[in-house]
PDB file of C-alpha atoms in Angstrom:
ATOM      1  CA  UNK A 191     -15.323   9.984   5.801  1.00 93.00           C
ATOM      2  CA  UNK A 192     -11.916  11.889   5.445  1.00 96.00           C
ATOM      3  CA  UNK A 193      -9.128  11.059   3.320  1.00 98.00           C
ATOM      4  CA  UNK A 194      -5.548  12.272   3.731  1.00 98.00           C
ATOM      5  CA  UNK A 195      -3.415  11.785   0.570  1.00 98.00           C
ATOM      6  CA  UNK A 196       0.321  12.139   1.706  1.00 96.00           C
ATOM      7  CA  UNK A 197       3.599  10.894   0.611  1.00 94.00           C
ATOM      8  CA  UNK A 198       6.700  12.028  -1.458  1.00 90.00           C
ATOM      9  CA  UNK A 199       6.541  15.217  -3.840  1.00 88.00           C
ATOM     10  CA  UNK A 200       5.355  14.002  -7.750  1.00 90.00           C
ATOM     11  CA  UNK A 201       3.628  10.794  -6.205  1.00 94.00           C
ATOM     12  CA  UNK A 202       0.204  12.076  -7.344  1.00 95.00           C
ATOM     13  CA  UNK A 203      -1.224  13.279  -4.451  1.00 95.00           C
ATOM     14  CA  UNK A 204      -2.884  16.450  -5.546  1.00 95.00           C
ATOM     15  CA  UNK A 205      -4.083  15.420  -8.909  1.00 96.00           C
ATOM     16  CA  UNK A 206      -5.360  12.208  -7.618  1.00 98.00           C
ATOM     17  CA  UNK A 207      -6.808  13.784  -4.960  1.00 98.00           C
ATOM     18  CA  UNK A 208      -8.485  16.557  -6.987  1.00 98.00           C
ATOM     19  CA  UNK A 209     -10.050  13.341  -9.389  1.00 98.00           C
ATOM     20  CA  UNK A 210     -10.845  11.246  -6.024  1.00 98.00           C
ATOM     21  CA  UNK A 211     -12.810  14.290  -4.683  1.00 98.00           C
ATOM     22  CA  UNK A 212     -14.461  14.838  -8.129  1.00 98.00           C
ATOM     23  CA  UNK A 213     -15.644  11.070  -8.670  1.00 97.00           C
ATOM     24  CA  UNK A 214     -16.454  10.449  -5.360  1.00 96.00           C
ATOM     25  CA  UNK A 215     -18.813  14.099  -4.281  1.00 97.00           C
ATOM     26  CA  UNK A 216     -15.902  14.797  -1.839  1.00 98.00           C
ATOM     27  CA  UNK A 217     -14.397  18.761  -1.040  1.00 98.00           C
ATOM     28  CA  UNK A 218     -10.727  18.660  -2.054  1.00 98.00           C
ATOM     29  CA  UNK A 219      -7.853  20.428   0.075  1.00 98.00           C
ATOM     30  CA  UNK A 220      -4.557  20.739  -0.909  1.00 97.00           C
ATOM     31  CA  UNK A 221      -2.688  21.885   2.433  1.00 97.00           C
ATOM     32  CA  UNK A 222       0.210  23.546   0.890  1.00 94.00           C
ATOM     33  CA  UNK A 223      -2.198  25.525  -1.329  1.00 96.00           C
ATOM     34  CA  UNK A 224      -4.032  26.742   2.077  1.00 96.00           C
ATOM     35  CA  UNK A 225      -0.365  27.242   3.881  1.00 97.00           C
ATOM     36  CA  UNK A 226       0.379  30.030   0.636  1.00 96.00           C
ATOM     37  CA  UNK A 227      -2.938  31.754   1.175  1.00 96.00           C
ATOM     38  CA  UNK A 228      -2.904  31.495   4.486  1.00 93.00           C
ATOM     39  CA  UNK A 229       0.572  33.293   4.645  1.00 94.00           C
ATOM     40  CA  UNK A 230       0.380  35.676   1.627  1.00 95.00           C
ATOM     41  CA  UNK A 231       3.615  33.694  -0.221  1.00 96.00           C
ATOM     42  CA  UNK A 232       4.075  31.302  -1.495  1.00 94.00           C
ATOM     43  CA  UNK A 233       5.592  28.008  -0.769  1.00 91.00           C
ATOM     44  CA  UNK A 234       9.242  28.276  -2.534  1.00 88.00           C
ATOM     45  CA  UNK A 235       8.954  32.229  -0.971  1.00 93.00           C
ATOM     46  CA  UNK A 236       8.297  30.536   2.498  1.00 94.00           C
ATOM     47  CA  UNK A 237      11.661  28.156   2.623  1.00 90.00           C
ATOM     48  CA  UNK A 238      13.216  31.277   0.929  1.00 90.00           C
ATOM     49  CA  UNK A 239      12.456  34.184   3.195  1.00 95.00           C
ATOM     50  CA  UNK A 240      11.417  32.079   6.279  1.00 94.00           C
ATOM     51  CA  UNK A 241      13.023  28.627   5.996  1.00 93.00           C
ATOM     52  CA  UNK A 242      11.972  24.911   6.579  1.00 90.00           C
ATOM     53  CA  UNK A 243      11.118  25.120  10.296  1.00 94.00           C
ATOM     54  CA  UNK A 244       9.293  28.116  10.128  1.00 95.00           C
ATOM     55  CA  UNK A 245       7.099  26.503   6.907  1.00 95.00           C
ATOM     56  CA  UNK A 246       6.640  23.447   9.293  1.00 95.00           C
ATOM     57  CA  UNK A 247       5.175  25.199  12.430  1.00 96.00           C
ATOM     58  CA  UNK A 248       2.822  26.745   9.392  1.00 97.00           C
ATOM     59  CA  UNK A 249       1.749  23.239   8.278  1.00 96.00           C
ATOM     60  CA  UNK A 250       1.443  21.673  11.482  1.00 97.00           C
ATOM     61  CA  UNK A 251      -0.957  24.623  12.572  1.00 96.00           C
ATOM     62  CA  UNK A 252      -2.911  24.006   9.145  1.00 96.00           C
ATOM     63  CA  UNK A 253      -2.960  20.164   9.782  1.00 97.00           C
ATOM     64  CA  UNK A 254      -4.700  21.259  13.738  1.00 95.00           C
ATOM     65  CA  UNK A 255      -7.866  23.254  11.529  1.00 93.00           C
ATOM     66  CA  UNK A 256      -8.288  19.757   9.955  1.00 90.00           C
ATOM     67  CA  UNK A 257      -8.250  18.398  12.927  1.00 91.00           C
ATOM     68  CA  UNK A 258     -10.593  20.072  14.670  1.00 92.00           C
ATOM     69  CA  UNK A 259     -13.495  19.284  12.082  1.00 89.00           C
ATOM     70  CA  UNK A 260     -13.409  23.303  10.776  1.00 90.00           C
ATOM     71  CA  UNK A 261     -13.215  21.560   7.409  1.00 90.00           C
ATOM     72  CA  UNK A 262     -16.052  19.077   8.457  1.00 89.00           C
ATOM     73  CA  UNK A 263     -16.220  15.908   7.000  1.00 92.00           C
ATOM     74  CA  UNK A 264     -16.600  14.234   3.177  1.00 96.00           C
ATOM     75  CA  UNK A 265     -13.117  15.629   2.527  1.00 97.00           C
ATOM     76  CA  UNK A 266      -9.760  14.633   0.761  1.00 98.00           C
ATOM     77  CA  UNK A 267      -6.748  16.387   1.694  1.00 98.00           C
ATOM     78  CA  UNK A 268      -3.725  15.879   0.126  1.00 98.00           C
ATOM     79  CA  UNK A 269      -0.139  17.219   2.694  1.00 96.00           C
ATOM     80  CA  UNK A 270       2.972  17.906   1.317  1.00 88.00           C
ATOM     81  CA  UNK A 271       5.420  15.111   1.695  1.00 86.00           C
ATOM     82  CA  UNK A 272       6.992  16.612   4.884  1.00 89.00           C
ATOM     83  CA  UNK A 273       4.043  16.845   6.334  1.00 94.00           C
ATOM     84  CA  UNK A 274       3.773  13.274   8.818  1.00 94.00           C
ATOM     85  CA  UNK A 275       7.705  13.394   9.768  1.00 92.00           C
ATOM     86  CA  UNK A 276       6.113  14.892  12.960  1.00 94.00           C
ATOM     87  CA  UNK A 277       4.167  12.146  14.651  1.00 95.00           C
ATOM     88  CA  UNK A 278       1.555  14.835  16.263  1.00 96.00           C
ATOM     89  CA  UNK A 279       1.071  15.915  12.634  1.00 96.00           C
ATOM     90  CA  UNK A 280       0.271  12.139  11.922  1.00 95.00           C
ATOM     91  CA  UNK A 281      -1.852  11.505  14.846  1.00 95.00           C
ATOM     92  CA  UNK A 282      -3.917  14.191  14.762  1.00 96.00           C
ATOM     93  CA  UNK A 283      -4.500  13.736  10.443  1.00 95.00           C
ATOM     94  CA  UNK A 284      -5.150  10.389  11.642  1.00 93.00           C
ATOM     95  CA  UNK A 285      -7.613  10.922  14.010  1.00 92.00           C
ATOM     96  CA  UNK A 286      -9.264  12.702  11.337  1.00 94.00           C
ATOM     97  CA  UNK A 287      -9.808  10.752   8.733  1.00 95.00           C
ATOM     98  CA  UNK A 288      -7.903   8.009   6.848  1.00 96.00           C
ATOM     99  CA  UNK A 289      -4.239   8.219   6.017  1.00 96.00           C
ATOM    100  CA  UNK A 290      -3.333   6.738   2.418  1.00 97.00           C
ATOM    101  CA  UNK A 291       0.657   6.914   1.211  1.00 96.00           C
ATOM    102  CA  UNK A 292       1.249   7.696  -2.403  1.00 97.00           C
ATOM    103  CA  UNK A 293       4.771   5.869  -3.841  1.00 95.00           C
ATOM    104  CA  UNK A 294       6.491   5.891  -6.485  1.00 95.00           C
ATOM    105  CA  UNK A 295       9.498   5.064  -8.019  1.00 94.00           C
ATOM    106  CA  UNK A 296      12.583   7.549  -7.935  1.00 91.00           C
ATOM    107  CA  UNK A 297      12.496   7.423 -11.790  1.00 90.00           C
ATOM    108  CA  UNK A 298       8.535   7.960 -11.879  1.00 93.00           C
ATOM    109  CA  UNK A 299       9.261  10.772  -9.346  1.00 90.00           C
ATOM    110  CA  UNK A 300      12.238  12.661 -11.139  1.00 87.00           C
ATOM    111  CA  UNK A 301       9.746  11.903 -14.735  1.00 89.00           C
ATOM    112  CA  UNK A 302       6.776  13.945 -12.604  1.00 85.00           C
ATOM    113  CA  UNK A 303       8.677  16.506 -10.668  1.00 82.00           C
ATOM    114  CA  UNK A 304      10.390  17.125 -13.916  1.00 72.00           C
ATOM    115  CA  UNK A 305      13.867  19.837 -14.256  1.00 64.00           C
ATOM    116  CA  UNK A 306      12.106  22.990 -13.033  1.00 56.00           C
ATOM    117  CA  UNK A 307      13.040  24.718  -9.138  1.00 58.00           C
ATOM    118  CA  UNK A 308       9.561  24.600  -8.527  1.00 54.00           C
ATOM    119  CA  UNK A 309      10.378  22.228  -5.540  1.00 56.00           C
ATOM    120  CA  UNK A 310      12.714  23.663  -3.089  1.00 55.00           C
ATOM    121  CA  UNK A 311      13.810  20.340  -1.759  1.00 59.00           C
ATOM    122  CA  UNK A 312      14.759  19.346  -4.885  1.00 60.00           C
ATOM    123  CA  UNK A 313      17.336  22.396  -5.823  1.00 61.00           C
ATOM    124  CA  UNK A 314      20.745  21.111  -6.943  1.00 61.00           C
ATOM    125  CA  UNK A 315      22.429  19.130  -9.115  1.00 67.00           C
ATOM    126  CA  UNK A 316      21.961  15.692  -8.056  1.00 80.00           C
ATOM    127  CA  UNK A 317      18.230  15.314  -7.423  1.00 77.00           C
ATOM    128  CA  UNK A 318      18.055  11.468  -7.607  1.00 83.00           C
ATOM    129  CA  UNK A 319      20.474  11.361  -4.877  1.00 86.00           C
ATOM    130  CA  UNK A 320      17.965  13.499  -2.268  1.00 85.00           C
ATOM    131  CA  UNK A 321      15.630  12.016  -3.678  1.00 85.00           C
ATOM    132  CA  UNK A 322      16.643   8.874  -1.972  1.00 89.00           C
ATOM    133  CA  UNK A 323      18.246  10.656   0.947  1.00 89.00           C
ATOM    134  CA  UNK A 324      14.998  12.241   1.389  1.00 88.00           C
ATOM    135  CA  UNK A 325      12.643   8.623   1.468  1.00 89.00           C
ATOM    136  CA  UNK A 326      15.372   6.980   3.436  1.00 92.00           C
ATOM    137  CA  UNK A 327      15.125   9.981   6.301  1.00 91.00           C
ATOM    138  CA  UNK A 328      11.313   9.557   6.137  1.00 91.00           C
ATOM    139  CA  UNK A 329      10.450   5.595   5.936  1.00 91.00           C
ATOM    140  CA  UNK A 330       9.264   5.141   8.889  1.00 90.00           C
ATOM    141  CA  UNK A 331       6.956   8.347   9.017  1.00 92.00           C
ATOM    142  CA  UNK A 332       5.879   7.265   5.578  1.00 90.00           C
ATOM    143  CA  UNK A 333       4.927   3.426   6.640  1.00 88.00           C
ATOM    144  CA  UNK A 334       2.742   5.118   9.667  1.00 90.00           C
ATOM    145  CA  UNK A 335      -0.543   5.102   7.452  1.00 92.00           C
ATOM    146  CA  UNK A 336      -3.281   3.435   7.110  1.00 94.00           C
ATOM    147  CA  UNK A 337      -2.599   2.499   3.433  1.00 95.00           C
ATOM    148  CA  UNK A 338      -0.189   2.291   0.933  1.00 96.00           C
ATOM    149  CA  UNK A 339      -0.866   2.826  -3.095  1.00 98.00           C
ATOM    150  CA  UNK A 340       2.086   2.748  -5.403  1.00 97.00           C
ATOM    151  CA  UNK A 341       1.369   5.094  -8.211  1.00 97.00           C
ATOM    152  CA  UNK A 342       4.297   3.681 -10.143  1.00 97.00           C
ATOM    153  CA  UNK A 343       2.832   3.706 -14.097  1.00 95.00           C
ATOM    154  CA  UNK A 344      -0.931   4.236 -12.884  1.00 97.00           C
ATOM    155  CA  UNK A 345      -3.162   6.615 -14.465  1.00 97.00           C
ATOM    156  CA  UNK A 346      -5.208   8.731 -12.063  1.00 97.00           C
ATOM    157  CA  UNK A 347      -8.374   7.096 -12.279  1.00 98.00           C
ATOM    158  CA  UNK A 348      -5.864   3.442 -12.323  1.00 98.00           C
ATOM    159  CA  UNK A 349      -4.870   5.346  -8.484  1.00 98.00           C
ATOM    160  CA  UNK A 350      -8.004   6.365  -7.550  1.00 98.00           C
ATOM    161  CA  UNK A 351      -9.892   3.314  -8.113  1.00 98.00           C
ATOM    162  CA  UNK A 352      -6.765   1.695  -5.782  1.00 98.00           C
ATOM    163  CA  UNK A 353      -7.880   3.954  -3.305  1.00 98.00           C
ATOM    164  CA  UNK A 354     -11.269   3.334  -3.311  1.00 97.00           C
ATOM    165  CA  UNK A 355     -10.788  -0.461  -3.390  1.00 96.00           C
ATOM    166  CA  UNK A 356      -8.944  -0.060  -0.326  1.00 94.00           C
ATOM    167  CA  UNK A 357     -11.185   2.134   2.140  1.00 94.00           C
ATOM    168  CA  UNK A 358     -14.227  -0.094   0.963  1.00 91.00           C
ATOM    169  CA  UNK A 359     -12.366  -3.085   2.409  1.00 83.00           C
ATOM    170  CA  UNK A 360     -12.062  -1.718   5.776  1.00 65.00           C
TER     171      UNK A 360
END
């Protein structure tokens, strides 16, 4: 079994997936960390230098080596947040393994993501507001998964245990 952690940035996905692959005996992937190696930069350096599009043709190619089983199987991967707006991107993570959104509040998101310029999305002075421009512009590519977990004042293990509970019922 797969496991595809996706959703907005500071919903949890890579440190829940990183615990999820830990309790579980499960390789962990994070797909923007294998975008930066994969490119020499790294992610802020890619939407600098090279821009959105160019860092989604990047992920979409990374999301195809999932895809094709390279990674094999027993694996969580946790995407960026942009990474189902395409719907090939969402099919194909899909027809690897099972698709789980990550949620959280706008307030739980701006407490996580915190003041830094870390996230290049983020960069400007009113972050709550593309914060909600952002989930607005991808609802419906968010609500095309399997499952949906709100991490809203969860611990990790609170998350992963949601997680769990929800791929053993299916």
């Amino acid at each position: 079994m797969n496991i595809i952690l996706t959703g907005f940035m500071g919903t949890g996905k890579s440190a829940v997936g990183r615990r999820l692959a830990l309790d579980y005996g499960f390789s962990f992937y994070d797909l923007d960390d294998i975008i930066a190696a994969s490119s020499g930069i790294s992610i802020k350096e890619i939407f600098a230098t090279l821009g959105e599009p160019e860092f989604r043709r990047l992920e979409s190619e990374a999301i195809e080596r999932f895809a094709s089983g390279v990674y094999g199987s027993n694996c969580v991967l946790s995407t960026g947040g942009g990474a189902v707006l395409k719907k090939a991107n969402r099919d194909a993570l899909r027809h690897w393994g099972k698709v789980i959104l990550l949620t959280a509040s706008v307030d739980e998101i701006l407490k996580r993501v915190g003041d830094g310029d870390a996230r290049p999305l983020l960069a400007g002075p009113d972050r709550c507001e593309v914060i909600l421009r952002l989930m607005a512009e991808r609802g419906e590519a968010y609500r095309d998964c399997d499952f949906i977990v709100d991490t809203t004042g969860l611990s990790i293990a609170d998350v992963v245990d949601k997680i769990w509970a929800c791929l053993k019922e299916k």
